[in-house]
Coordinates of C-alpha atoms and ligand atoms in Angstrom, one line a residue:
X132 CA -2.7 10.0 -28.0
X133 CA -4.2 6.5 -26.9
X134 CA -7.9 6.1 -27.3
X135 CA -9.4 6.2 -24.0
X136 CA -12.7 4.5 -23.9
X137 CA -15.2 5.7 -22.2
X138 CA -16.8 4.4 -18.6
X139 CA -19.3 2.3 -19.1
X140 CA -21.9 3.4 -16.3
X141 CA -22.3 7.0 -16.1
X142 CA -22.8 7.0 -12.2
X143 CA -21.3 4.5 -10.2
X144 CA -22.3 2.4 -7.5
X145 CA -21.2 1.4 -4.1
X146 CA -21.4 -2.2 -2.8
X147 CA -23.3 -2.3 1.0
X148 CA -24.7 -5.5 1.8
X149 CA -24.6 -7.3 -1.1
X150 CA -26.2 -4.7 -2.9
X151 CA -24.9 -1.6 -5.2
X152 CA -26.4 1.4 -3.7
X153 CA -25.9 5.5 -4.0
X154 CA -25.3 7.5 -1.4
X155 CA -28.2 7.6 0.9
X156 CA -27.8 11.4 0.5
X157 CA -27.8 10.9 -3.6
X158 CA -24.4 13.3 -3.9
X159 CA -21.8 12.2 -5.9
X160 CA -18.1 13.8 -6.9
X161 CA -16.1 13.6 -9.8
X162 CA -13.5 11.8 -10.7
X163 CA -10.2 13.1 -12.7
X164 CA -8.2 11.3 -15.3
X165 CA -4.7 12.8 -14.6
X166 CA -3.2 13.1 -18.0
X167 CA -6.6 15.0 -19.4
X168 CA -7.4 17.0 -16.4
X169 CA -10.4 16.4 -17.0
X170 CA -13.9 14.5 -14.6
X171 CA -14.1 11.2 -16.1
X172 CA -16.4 9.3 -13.5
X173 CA -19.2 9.7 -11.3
X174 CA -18.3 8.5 -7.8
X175 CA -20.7 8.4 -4.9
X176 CA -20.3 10.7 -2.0
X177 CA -20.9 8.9 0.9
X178 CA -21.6 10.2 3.9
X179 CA -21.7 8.7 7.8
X180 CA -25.2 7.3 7.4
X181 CA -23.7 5.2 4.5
X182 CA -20.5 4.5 6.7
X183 CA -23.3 3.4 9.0
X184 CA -25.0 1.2 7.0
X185 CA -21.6 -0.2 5.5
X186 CA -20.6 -1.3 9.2
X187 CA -23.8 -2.4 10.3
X188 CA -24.3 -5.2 7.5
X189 CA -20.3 -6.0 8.1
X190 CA -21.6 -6.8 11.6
X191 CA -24.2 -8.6 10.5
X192 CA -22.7 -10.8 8.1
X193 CA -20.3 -11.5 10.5
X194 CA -22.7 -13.3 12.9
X195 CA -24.1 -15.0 10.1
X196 CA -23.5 -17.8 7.3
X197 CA -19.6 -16.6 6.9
X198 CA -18.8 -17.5 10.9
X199 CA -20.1 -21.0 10.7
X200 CA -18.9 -21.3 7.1
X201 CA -16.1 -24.3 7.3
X202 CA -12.8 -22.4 6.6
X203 CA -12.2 -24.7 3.4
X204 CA -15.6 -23.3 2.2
X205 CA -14.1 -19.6 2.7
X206 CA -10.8 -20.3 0.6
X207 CA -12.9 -21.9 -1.8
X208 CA -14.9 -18.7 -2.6
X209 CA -11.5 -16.6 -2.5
X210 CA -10.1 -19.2 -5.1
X211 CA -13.2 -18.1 -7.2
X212 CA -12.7 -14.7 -6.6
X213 CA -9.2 -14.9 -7.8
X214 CA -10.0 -16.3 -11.0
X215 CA -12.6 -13.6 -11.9
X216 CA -9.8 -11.1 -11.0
X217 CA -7.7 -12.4 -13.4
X218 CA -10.6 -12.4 -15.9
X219 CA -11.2 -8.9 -15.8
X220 CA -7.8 -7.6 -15.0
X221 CA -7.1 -5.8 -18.1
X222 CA -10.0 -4.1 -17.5
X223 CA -9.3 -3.2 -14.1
X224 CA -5.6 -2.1 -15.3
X225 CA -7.3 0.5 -17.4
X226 CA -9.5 1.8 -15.2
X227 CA -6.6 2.5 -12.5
X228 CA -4.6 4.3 -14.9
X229 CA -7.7 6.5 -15.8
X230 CA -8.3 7.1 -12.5
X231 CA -4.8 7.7 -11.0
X232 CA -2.1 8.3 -14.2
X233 CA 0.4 6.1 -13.0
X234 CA 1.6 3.6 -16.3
X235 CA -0.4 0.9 -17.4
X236 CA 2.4 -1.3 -17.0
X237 CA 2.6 -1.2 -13.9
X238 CA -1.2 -1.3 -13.2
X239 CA -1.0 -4.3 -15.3
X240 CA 1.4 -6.0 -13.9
X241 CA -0.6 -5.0 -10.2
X242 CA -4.2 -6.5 -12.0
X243 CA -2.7 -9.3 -13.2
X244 CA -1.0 -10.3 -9.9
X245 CA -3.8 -9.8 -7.0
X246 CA -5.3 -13.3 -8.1
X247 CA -2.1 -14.4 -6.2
X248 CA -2.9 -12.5 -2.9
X249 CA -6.6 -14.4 -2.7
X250 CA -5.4 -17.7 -4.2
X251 CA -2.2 -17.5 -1.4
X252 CA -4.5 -16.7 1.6
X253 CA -7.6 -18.2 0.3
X254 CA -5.0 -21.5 0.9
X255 CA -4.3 -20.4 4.5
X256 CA -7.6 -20.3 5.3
X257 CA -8.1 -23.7 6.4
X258 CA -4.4 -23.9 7.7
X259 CA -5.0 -21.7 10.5
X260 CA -4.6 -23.8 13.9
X261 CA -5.0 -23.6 17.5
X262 CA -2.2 -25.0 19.9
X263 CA -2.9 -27.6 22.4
X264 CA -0.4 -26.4 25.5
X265 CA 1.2 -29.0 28.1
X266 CA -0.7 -27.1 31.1
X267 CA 0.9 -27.2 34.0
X268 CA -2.1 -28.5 36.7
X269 CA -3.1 -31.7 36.6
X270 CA -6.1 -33.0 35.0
X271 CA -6.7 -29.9 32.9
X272 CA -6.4 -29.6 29.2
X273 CA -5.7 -26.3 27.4
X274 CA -6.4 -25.8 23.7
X275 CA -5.8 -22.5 22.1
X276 CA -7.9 -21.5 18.8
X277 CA -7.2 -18.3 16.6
X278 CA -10.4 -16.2 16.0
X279 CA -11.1 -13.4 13.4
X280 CA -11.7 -9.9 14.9
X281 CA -14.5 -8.8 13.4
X282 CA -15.5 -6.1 11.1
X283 CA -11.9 -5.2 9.5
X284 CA -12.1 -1.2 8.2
X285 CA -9.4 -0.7 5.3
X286 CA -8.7 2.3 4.5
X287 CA -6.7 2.9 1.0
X288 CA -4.5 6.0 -0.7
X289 CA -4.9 6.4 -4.6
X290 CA -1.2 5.4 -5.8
X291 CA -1.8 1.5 -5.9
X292 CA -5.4 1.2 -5.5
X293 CA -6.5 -2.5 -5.9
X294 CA -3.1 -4.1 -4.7
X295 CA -2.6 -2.2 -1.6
X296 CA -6.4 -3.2 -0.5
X297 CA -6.1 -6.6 -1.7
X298 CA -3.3 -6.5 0.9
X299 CA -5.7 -6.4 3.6
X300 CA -8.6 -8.1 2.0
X301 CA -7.2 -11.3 1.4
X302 CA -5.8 -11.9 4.9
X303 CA -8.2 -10.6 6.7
X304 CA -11.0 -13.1 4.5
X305 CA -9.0 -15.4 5.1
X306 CA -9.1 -15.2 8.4
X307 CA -12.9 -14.8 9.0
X308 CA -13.3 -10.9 9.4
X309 CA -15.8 -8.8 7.4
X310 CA -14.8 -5.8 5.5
X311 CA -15.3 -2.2 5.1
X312 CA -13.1 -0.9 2.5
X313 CA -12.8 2.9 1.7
X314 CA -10.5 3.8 -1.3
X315 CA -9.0 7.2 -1.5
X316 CA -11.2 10.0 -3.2
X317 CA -9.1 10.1 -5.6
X318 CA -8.6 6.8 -7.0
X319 CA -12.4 5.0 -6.4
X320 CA -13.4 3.7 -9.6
X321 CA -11.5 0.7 -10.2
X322 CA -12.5 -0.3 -6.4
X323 CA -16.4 -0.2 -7.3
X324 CA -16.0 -2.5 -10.9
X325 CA -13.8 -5.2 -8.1
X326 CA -17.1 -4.6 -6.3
X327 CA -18.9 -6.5 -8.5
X328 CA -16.6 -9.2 -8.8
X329 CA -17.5 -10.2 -4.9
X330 CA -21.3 -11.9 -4.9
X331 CA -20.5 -13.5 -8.0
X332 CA -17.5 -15.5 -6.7
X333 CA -20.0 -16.4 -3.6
X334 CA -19.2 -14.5 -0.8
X335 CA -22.3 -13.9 1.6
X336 CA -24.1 -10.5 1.4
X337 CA -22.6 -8.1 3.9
X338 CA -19.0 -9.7 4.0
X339 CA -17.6 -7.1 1.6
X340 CA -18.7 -3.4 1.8
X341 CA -17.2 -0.8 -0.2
X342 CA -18.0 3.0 0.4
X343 CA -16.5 5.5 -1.4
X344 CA -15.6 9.3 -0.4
X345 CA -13.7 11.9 1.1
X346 CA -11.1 11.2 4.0
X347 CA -12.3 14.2 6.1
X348 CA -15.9 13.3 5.6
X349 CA -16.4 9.7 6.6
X350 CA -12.9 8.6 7.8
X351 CA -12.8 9.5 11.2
X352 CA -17.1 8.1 11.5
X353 CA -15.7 5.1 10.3
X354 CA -12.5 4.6 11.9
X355 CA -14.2 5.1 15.5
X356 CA -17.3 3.3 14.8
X357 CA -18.1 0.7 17.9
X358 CA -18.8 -1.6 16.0
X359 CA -15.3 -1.5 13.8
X360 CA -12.4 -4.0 15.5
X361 CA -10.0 -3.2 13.3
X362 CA -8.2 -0.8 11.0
X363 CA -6.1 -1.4 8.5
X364 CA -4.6 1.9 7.0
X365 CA -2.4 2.5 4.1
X366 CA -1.4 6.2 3.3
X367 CA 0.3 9.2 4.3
X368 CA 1.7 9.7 8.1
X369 CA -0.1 12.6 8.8
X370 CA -2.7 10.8 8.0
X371 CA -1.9 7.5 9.8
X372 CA -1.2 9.4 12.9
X373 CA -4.6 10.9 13.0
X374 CA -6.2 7.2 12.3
X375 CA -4.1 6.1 15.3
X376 CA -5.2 8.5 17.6
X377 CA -9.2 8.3 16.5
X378 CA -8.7 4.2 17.0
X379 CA -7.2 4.7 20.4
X380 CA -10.0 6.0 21.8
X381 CA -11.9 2.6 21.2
X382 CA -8.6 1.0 21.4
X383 CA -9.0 -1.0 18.3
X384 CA -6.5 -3.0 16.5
X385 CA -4.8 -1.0 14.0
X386 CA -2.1 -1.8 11.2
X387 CA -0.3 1.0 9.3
X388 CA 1.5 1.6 6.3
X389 CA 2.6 4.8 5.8
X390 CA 5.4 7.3 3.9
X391 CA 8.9 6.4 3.3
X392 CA 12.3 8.0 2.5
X393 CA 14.1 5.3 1.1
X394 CA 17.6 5.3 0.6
X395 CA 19.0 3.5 -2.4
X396 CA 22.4 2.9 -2.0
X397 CA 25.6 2.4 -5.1
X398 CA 29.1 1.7 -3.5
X399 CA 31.8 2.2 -5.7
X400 CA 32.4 -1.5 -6.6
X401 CA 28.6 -1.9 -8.0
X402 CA 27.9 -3.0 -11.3
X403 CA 27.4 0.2 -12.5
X404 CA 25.1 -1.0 -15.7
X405 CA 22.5 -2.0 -13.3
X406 CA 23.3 0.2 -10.6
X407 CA 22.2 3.2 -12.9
X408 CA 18.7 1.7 -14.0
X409 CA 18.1 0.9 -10.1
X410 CA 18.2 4.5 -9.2
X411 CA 15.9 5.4 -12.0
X412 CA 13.3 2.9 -11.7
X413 CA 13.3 3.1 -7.8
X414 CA 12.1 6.6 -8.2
X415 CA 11.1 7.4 -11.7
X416 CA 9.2 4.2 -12.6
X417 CA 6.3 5.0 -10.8
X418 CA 6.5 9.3 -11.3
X419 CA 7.8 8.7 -7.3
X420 CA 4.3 7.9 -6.3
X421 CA 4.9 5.2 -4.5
X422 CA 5.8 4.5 -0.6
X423 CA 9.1 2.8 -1.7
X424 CA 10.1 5.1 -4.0
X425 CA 14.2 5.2 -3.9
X426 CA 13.9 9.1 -3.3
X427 CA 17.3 9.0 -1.9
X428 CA 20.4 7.8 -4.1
X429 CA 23.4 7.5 -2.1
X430 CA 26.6 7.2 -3.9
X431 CA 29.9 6.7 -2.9
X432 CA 32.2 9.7 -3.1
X433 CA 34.8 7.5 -5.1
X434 CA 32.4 6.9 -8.3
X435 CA 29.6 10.1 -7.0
X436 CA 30.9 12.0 -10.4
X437 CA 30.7 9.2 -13.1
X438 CA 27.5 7.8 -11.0
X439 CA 25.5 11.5 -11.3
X440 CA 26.5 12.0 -15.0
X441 CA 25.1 8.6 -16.1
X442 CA 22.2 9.3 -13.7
X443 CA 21.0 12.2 -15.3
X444 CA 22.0 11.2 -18.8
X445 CA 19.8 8.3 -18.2
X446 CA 16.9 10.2 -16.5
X447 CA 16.9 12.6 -19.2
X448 CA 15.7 10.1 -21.9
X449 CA 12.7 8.4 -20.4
X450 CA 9.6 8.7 -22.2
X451 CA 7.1 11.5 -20.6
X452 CA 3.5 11.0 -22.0
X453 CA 0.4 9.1 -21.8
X454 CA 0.1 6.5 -19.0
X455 CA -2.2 4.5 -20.9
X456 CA 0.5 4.0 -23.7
X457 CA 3.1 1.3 -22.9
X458 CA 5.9 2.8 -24.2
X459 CA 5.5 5.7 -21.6
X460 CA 8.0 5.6 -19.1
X461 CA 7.0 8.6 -17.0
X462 CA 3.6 9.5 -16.4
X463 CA 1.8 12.6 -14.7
X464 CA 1.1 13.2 -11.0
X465 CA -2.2 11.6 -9.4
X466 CA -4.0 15.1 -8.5
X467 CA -2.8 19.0 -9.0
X468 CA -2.5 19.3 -4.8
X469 CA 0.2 17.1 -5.2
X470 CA 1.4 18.3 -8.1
X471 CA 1.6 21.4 -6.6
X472 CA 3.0 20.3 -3.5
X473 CA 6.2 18.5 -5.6
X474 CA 6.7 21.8 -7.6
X475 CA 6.9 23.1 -4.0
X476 CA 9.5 20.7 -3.1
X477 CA 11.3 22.0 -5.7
X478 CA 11.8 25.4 -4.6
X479 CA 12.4 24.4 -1.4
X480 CA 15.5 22.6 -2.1
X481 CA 16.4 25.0 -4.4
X482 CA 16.4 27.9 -1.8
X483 CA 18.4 25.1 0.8
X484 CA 20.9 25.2 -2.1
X485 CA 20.6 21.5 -3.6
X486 CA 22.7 21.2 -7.2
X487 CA 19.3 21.1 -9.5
X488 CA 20.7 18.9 -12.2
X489 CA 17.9 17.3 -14.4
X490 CA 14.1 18.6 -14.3
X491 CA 12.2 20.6 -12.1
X492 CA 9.9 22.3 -14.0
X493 CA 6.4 21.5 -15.9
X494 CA 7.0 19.6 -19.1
X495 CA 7.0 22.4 -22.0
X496 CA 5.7 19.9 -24.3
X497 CA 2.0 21.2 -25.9
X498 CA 1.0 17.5 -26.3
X499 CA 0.6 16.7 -22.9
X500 CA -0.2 20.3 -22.0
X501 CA -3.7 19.2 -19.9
X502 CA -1.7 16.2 -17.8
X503 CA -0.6 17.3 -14.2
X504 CA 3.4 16.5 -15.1
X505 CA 6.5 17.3 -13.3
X506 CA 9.5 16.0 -14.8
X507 CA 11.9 13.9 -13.3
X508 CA 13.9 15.7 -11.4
X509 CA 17.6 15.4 -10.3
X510 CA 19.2 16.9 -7.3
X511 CA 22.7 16.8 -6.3
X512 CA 24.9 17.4 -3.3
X513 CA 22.2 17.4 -0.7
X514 CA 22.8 17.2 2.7
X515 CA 20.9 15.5 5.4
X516 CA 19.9 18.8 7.0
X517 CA 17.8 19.8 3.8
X518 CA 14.4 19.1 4.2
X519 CA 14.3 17.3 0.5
X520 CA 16.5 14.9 2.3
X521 CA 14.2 14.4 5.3
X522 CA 10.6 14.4 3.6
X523 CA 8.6 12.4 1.7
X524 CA 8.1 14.0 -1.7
X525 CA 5.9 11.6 -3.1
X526 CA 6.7 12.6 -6.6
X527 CA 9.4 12.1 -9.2
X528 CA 12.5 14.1 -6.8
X529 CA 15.4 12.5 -6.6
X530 CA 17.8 13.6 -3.8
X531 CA 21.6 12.3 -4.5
X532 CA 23.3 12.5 -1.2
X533 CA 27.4 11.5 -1.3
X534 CA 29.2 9.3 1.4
X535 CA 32.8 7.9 2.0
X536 CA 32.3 4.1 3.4
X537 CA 30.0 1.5 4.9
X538 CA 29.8 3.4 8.3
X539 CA 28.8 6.7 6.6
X540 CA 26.1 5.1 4.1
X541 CA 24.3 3.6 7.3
X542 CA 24.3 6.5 9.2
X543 CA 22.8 8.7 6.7
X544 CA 20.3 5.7 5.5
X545 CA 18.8 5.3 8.5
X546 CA 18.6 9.3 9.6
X547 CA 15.5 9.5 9.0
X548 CA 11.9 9.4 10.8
X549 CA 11.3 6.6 8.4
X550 CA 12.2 2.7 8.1
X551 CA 10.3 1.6 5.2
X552 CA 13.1 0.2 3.1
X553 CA 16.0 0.6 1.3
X554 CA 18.3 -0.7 -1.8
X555 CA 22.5 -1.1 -2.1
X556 CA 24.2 -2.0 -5.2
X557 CA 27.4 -3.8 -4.9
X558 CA 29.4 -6.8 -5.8
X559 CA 31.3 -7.6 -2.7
X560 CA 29.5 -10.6 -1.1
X561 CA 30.3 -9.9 2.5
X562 CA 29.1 -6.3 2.2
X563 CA 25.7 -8.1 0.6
X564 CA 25.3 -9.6 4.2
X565 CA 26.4 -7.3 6.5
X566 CA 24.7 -4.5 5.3
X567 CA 21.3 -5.3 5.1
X568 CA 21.3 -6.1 9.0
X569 CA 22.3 -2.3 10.3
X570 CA 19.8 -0.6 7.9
X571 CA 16.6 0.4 9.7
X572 CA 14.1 -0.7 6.9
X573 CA 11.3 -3.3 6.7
X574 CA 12.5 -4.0 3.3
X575 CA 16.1 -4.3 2.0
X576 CA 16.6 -5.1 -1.8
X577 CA 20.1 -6.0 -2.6
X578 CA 21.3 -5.2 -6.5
X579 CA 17.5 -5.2 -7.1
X580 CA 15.1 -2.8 -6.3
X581 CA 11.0 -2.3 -5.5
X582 CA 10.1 -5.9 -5.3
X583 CA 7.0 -7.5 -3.4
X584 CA 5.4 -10.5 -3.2
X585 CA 2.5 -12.1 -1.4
X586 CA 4.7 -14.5 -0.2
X587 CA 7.5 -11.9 1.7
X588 CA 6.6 -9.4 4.8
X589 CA 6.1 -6.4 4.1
X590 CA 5.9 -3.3 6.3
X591 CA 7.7 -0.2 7.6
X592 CA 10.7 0.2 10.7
X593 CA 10.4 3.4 12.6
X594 CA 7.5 6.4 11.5
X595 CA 6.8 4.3 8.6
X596 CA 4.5 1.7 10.2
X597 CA 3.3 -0.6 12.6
X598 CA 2.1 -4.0 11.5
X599 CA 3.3 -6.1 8.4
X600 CA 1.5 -7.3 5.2
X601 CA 2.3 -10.1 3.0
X602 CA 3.5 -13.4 4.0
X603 CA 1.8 -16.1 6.1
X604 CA 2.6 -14.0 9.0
X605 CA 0.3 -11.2 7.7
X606 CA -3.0 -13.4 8.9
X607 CA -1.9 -13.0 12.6
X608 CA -2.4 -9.3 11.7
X609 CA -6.4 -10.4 11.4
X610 CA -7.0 -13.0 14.2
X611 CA -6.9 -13.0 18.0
X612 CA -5.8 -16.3 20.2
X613 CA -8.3 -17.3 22.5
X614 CA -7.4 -20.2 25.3
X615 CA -9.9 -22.7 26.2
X616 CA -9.5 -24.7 29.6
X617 CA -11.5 -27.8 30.7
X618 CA -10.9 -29.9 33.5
X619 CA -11.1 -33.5 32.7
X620 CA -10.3 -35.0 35.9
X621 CA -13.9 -33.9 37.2
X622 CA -12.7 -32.5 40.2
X623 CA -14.6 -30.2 42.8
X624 CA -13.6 -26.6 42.4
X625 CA -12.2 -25.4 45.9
X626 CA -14.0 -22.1 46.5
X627 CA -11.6 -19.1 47.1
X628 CA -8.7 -20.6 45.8
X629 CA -7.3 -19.4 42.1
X630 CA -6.3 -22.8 40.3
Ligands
LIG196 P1 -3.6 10.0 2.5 O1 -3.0 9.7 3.8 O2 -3.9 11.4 2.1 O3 -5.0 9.2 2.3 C1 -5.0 7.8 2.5 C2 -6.5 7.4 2.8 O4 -6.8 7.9 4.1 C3 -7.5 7.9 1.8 O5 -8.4 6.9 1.5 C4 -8.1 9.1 2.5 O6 -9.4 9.4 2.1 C5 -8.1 8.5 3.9 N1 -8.2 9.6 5.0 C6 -7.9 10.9 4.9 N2 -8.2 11.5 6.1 C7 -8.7 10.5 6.9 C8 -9.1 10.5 8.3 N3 -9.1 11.6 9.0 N4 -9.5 9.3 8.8 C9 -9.5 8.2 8.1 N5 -9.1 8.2 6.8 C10 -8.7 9.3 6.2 O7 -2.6 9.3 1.5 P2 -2.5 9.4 -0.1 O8 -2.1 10.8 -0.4 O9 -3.8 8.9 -0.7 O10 -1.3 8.4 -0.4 C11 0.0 8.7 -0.4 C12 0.6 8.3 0.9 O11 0.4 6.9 1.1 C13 2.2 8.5 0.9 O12 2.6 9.0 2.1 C14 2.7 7.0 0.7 O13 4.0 6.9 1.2 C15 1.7 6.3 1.5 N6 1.7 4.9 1.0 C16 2.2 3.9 1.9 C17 2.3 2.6 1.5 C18 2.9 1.5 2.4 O14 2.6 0.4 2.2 N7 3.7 1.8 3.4 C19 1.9 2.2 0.2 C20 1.4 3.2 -0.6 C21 1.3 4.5 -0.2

């Protein structure tokens, strides 16, 4: 087994107005490292007095120095911040694989690459310009300017921690807003060490708040608090729906990013040596635990035979163990609900009478005996009335689904409540273009898979979201247009009469 060092505070803190505080109530809860089973952290409990607080000095800060703050000035400090990211993100790739399982590859690769997201947007921030529109009465000039919103709430699931809120951080800093940022329960340590990372680059007290703790304790305070103009969401759909709903009442701006059932998609002219490692990394790579997991391998009926039998030969030799060694390939589940839930999955697509033909069970492997693992499992046959077809697993199920031609593949890709993305593997060039346009998917990856940049929109079609991150779009996502008239041909109003 890898050494895993220990945390270096015992208790942790969170970060509300520039300060790193407990929980006013002085509770904490416990955090689990997946592949020991076992509390590693100490992780405040905060509770809606602490939401309160959180929001208030967001408010605050908002009025204050970061409002008249030239824009430059605000990239600046996000250019520093970016740099002491990448100082510390070995660091922070450790503690996320502690915290959440998933392989420290991948959290790596994820630490090392969010000083991209604040050096990108930190760049935009002084870019971000008003339009000056040929009105159409005389003697009246109309400017437009694009404004921040306010206090921008993000709220974060555990699979990604840092990347997916540095998907709303950076655009909304960017753009002017202050933040609240609540990480999931279940994934909160690596959020309160970035924490510490914001006074030093410079930001203001108050323009950063982090508060850590359970959904169904402080999300729904925080979501509707009056004095929140935003919500940026990332998580489940059950989840996102509720968010919706609580922000509707104060009709607040909200953004999305929810569940997926992406199809990944191998026509019988593929090249079938990377056809075969797309499937597995688009759901195995990351246990399933991610929103764009290819959970659904559609294969032409032509090659569905020699396609499922390198599949599962494949599968069957990736590397189960310790997410914190790099030669792991397959780590355990984030928490035991949703190990439970997967195992669930399981039977149910057992009992619908999917082909089970890799997997399905607990690892029977004593060495690893503590971690919450499922192993990579392998389903054949499936039809789209099976639920396994339908729902997000969020684990590492993979649901292979047959289909004769173009017209067939795109029916049953996009049958689905969800439109997050999607994959196809083939060499003909005109099926390369056509293709991508009829799938229903915020994302299409053609012979490539699981791909995202700070540079490229990202966001889901459909159930899987409203709103898009990434790109220089994504800062429109944080600002509001105002229009400014002024009559410069000093003319007497005429009273009663709309200009
Ligand atoms: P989740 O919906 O259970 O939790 C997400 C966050 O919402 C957590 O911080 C949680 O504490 C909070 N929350 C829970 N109840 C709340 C409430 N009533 N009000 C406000 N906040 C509340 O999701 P999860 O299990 O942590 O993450 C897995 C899900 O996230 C999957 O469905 C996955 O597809 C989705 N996801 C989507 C994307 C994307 O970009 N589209 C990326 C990663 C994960």
């Amino acid at each position: 087994m890898t050494t895993r060092p220990p945390l270096a505070t015992e208790k942790l803190s969170m970060l509300i107005d520039g300060r790193s505080v407990a929980a006013q109530s002085g509770d904490f809860f416990e955090s689990f490292d997946p592949f020991t089973g076992k509390a590693w952290a100490l992780v405040p409990r905060a509770g809606v007095a602490d939401v309160d607080a959180a929001v208030h000095a967001a408010a605050t800060a908002f009025r204050g120095e970061w409002r008249t703050m030239t824009a430059s000035a605000r990239g600046q400090i996000m250019m520093r911040f970016a740099d002491l990211v990448a100082e510390e993100a070995e660091k922070l790739a450790v503690l996320e694989t502690r915290d959440n399982g998933k392989l420290i590859n991948e959290m790596r690769m994820q630490c090392k690459y969010i000083p991209q997201w604040f050096r990108f947007f930190g760049g935009l921030a002084d870019k971000i310009e008003g339009r000056v529109i040929p009105i159409d009465k005389p003697g009246v000039f109309n400017y437009t300017r694009r404004e921040p919103l306010g206090v921008v709430a993000a709220i974060t699931p555990w699979n990604s921690p840092l990347m997916l809120a540095t998907w709303k951080l950076a655009p909304a800093l960017a753009a002017g807003n202050t933040i609240v940022w609540k990480p999931s329960e279940f994934s909160s340590v690596s959020a309160l060490f970035f924490g510490l990372l914001f006074e030093k680059a410079g930001f203001p007290k108050g323009v950063v708040n982090i508060v850590t703790g359970f959904g169904n304790e402080i999300g729904d305070c925080l979501v509707t608090h009056p004095d929140v103009a935003k919500v940026a969401f990332t998580g489940g759909d059950a989840t996102g729906r509720r968010v919706y709903q609580s922000a509707a009442g104060g009709l607040k701006k909200v953004t999305l990013e929810l569940g997926g059932k992406s199809a990944n998609i191998v026509f019988a002219d593929a090249k079938m040596e990377a056809a075969i490692p797309g499937l597995v990394s688009g759901i195995f790579a990351a246990t399933g635990q991610t929103c764009i997991a290819g959970s659904r391998a559609l294969v032409q009926r032509s090659v569905y035979d020699e396609v499922t039998e390198k599949l599962v030969a494949f599968a069957k030799t990736a590397r189960i163990g310790d997410p914190l060694d790099p030669e792991t390939q397959v780590g355990p589940i984030t928490t035991l609900p949703q190990r439970a839930k997967v195992l669930d999955y399981i039977g149910v697509a057992n009992a619908e009478g999917a082909a089970q033909l890799l997997g399905g069970r607990i690892p029977d492997d004593a060495s690893i005996a503590d971690g919450w693992f499922v192993e990579p499992t392998i389903f054949g046959n499936v039809k789209q009335s099976m639920r396994i077809a339908q729902e997000e697993v969020f684990g590492p199920v993979l649901s292979v689904i047959p289909f004769e031609d173009e017209d067939e593949a795109v029916a049953i890709a996009n049958d689905t409540i969800y439109g997050l993305a999607a994959g196809m593997w083939t060499q003909d060039l005109g099926r390369a273009i056509r293709l991508p346009e009829r799938l229903e998917a915020g994302s299409v990856w053609v012979n490539m898979y699981r791909a995202t940049s700070y540079l490229s929109p990202f966001g889901g079609y459909k159930q899987s979201g409203i709103g898009r991150e990434n790109g220089q779009t994504a800062i429109y996502e944080y600002l509001q247009e105002k229009s400014i008239w002024i009559d410069a041909g000093n003319s007497i109003p005429a009273p009663f009469v709309q200009r």
